[in-house]
PDB file of C-alpha atoms in Angstrom:
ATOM      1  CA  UNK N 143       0.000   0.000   0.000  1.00 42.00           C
ATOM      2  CA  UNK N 144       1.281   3.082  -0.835  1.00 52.00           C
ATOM      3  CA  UNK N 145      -0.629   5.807   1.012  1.00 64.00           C
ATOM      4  CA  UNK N 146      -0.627   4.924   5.006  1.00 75.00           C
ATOM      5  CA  UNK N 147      -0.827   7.315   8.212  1.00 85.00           C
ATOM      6  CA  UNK N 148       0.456   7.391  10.856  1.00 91.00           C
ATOM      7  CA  UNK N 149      -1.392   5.874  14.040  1.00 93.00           C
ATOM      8  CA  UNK N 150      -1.516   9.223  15.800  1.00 95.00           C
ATOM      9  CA  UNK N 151      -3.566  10.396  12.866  1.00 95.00           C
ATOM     10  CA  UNK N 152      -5.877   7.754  12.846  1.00 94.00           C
ATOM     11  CA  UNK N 153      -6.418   8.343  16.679  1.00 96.00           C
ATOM     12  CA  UNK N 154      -6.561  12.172  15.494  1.00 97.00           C
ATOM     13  CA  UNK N 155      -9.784  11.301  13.333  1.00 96.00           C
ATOM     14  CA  UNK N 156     -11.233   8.111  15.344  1.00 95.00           C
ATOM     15  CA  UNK N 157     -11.688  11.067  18.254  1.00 96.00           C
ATOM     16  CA  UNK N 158     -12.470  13.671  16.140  1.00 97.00           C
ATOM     17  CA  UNK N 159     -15.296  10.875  14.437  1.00 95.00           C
ATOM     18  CA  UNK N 160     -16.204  10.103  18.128  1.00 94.00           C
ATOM     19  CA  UNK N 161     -16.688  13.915  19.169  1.00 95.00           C
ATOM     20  CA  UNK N 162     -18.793  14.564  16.029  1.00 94.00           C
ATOM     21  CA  UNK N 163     -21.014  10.709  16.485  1.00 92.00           C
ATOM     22  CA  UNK N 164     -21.965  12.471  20.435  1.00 86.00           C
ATOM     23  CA  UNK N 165     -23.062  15.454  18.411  1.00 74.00           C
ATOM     24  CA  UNK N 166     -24.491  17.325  21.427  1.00 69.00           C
ATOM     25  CA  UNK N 167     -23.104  20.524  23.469  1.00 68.00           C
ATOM     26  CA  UNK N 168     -21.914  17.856  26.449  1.00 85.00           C
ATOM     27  CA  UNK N 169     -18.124  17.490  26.266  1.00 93.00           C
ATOM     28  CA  UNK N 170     -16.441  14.416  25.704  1.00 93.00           C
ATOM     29  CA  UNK N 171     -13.801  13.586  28.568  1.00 92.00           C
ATOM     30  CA  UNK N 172     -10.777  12.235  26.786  1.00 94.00           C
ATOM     31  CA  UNK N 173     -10.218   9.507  29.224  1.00 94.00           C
ATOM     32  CA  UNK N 174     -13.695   7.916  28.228  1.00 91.00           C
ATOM     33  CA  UNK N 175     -12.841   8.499  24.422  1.00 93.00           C
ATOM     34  CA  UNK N 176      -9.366   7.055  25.107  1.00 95.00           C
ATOM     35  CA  UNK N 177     -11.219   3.779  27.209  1.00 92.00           C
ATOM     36  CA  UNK N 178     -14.326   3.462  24.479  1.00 90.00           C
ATOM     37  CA  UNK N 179     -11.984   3.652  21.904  1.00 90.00           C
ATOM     38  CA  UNK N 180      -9.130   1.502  23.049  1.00 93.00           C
ATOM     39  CA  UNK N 181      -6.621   4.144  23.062  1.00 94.00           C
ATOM     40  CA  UNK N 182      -4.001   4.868  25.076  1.00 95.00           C
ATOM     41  CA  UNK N 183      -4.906   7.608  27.929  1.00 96.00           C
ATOM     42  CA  UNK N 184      -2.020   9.975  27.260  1.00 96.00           C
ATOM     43  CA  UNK N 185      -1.443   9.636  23.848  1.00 97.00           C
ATOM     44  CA  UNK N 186      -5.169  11.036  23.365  1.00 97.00           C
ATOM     45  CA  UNK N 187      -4.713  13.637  25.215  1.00 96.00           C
ATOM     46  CA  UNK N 188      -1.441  14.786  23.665  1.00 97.00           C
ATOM     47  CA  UNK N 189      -3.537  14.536  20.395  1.00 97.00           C
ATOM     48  CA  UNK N 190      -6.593  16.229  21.614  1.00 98.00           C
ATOM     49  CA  UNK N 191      -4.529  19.155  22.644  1.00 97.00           C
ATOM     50  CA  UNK N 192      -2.534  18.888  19.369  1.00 98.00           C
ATOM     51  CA  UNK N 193      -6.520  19.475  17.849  1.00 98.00           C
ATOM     52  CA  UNK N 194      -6.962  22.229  19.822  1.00 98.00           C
ATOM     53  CA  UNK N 195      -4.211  24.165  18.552  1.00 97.00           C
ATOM     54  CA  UNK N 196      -5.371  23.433  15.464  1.00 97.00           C
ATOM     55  CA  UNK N 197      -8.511  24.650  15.658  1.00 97.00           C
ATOM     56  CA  UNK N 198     -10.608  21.645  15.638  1.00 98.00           C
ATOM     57  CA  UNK N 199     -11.963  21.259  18.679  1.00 97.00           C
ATOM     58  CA  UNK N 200     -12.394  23.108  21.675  1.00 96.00           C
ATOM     59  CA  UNK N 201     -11.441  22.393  25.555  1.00 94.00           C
ATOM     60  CA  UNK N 202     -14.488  22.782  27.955  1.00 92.00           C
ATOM     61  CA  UNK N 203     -12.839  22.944  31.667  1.00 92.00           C
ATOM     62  CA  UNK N 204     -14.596  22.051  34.905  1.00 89.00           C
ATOM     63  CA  UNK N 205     -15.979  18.751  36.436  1.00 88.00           C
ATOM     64  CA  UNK N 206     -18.611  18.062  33.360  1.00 86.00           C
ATOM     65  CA  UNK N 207     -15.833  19.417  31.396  1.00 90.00           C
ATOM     66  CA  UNK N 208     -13.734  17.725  28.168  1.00 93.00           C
ATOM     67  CA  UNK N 209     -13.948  18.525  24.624  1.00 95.00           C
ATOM     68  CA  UNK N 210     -16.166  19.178  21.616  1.00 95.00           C
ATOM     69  CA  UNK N 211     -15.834  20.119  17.918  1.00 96.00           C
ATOM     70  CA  UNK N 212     -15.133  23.193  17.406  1.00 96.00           C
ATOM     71  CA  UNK N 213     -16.894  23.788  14.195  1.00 96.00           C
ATOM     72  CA  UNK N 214     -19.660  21.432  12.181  1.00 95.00           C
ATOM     73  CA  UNK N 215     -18.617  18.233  11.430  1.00 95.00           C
ATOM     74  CA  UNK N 216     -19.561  18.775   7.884  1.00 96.00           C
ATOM     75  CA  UNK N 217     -16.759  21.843   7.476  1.00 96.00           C
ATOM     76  CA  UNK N 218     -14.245  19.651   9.100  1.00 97.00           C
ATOM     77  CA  UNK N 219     -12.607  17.623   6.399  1.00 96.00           C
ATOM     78  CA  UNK N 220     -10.538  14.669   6.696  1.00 95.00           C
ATOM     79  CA  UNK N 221      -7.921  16.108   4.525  1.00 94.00           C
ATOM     80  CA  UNK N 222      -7.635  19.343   6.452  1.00 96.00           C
ATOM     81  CA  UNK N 223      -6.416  16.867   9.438  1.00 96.00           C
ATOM     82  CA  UNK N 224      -3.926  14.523   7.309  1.00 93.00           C
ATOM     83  CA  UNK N 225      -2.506  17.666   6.717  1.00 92.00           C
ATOM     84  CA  UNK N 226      -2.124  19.011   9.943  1.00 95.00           C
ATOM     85  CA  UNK N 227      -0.981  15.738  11.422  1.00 93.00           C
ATOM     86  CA  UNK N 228       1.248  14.546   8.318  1.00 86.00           C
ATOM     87  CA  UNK N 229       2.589  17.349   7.129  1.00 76.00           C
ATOM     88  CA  UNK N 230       4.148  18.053  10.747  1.00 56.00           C
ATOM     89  CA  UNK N 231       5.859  14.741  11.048  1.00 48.00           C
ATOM     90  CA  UNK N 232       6.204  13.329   8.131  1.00 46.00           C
ATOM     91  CA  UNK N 233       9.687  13.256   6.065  1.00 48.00           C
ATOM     92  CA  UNK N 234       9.393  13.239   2.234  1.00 48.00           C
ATOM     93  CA  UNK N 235       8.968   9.574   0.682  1.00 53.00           C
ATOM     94  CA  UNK N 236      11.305   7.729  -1.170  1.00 49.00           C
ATOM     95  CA  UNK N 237       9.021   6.164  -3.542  1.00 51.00           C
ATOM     96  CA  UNK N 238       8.616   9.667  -5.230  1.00 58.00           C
ATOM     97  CA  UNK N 239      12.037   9.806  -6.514  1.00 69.00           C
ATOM     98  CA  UNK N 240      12.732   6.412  -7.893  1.00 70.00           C
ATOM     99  CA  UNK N 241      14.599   8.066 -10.657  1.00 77.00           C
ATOM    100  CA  UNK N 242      12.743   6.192 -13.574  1.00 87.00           C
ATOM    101  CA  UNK N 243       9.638   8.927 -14.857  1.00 88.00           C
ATOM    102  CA  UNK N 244       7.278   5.758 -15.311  1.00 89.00           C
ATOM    103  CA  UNK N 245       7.324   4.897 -11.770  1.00 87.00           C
ATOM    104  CA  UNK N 246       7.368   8.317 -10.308  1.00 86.00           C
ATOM    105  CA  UNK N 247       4.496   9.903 -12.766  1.00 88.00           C
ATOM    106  CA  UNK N 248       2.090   6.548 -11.437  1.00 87.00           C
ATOM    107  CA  UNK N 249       2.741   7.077  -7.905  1.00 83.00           C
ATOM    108  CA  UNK N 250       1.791  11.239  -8.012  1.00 85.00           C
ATOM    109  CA  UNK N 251      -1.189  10.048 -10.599  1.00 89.00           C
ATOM    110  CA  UNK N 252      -2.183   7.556  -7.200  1.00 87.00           C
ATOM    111  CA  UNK N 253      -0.990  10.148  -4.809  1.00 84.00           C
ATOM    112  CA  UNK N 254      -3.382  12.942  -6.378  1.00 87.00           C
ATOM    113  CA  UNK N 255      -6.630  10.439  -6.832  1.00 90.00           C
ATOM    114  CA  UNK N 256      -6.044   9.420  -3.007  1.00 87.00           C
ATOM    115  CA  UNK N 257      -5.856  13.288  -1.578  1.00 86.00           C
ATOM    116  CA  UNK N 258      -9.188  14.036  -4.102  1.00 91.00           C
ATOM    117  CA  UNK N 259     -10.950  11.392  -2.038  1.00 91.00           C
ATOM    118  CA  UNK N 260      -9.664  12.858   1.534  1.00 90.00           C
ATOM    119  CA  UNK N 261     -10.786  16.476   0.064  1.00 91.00           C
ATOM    120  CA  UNK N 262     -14.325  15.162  -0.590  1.00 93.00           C
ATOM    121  CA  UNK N 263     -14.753  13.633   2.927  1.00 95.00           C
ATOM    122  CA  UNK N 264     -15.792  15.396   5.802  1.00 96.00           C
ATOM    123  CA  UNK N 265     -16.192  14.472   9.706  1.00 96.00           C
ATOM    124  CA  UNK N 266     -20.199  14.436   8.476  1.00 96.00           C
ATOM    125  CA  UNK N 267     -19.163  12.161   5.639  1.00 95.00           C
ATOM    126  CA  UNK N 268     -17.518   9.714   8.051  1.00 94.00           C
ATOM    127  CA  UNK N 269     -20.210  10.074  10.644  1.00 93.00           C
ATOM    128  CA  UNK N 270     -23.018   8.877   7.931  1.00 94.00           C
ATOM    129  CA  UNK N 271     -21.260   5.524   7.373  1.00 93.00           C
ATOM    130  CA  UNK N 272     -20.512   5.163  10.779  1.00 90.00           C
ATOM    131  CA  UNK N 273     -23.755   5.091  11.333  1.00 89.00           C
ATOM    132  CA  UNK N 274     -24.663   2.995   8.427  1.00 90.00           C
ATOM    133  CA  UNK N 275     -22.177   0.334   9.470  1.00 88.00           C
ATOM    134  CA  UNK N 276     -23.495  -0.110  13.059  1.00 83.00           C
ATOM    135  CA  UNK N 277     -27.361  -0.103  11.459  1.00 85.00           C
ATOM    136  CA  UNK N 278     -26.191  -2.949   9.768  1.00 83.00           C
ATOM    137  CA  UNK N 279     -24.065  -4.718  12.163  1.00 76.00           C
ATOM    138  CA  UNK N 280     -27.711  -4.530  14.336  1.00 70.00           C
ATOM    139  CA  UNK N 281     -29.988  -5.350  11.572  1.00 70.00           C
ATOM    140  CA  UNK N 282     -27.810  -8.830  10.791  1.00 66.00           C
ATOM    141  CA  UNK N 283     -27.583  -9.449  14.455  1.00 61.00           C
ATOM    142  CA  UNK N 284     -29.573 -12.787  15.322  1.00 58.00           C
ATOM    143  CA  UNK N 285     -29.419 -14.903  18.169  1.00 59.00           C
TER     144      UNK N 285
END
């Protein structure tokens, strides 16, 4: 596979997925997202705050307190966080510079239909067939 990310990005959107699933005004305290999620306690937090500084989601303090998105899920897009998260820690890729054009032009032709499917995806996007997978996992459920 060519195009991968890194595990702290997938955490990045699995919370930022979570936070938009609760939908309501209640903040999410990142130890529960961490424990629902199976995520490791301080690495969420270290990438919750990383979302904070980068403006998608906000920190609600106090005992009922945690975080929430801090815009629509629908103008959060998923590419918008790869490229926070990736293009922070991420060194340039060897397979771009094979030195033979055939090989190089294929992987940016991949490269550029992979990012146009992260541009047309949004938190909302991801939300809908969350939802659609876990309607189905119910519906097929039988005892």
């Amino acid at each position: 596979m060519l195009f991968d990310i890194s595990k702290k990005t997938r955490y990045a959107i699995l919370a930022l997925l979570e936070l938009a699933i609760r939908s309501t005004t209640a903040p999410a305290n990142a130890r529960k997202l961490a424990l629902n999620n199976g995520l490791p306690v301080r690495f969420l937090e270290v990438i919750l705050n990383e979302l904070k500084q980068g403006g998608f989601v906000l920190s609600v303090r106090g005992k009922s307190g945690g975080y929430i998105l801090a815009r629509p899920a629908g103008e959060i897009g998923v590419a918008e966080v790869l490229n926070f998260f990736e293009t922070r820690s991420s060194e340039p890729s060897e397979l771009t510079d094979s030195g033979c054009f055939g090989i190089d032009s294929l992987i940016r032709q991949a490269n550029t239909a992979v990012s146009e499917i992260f541009a047309e995806c949004t938190l909302e996007t991801l939300v809908q067939r969350e939802m659609e997978h876990r309607n189905t996992i119910e519906t097929n459920y039988v005892i």
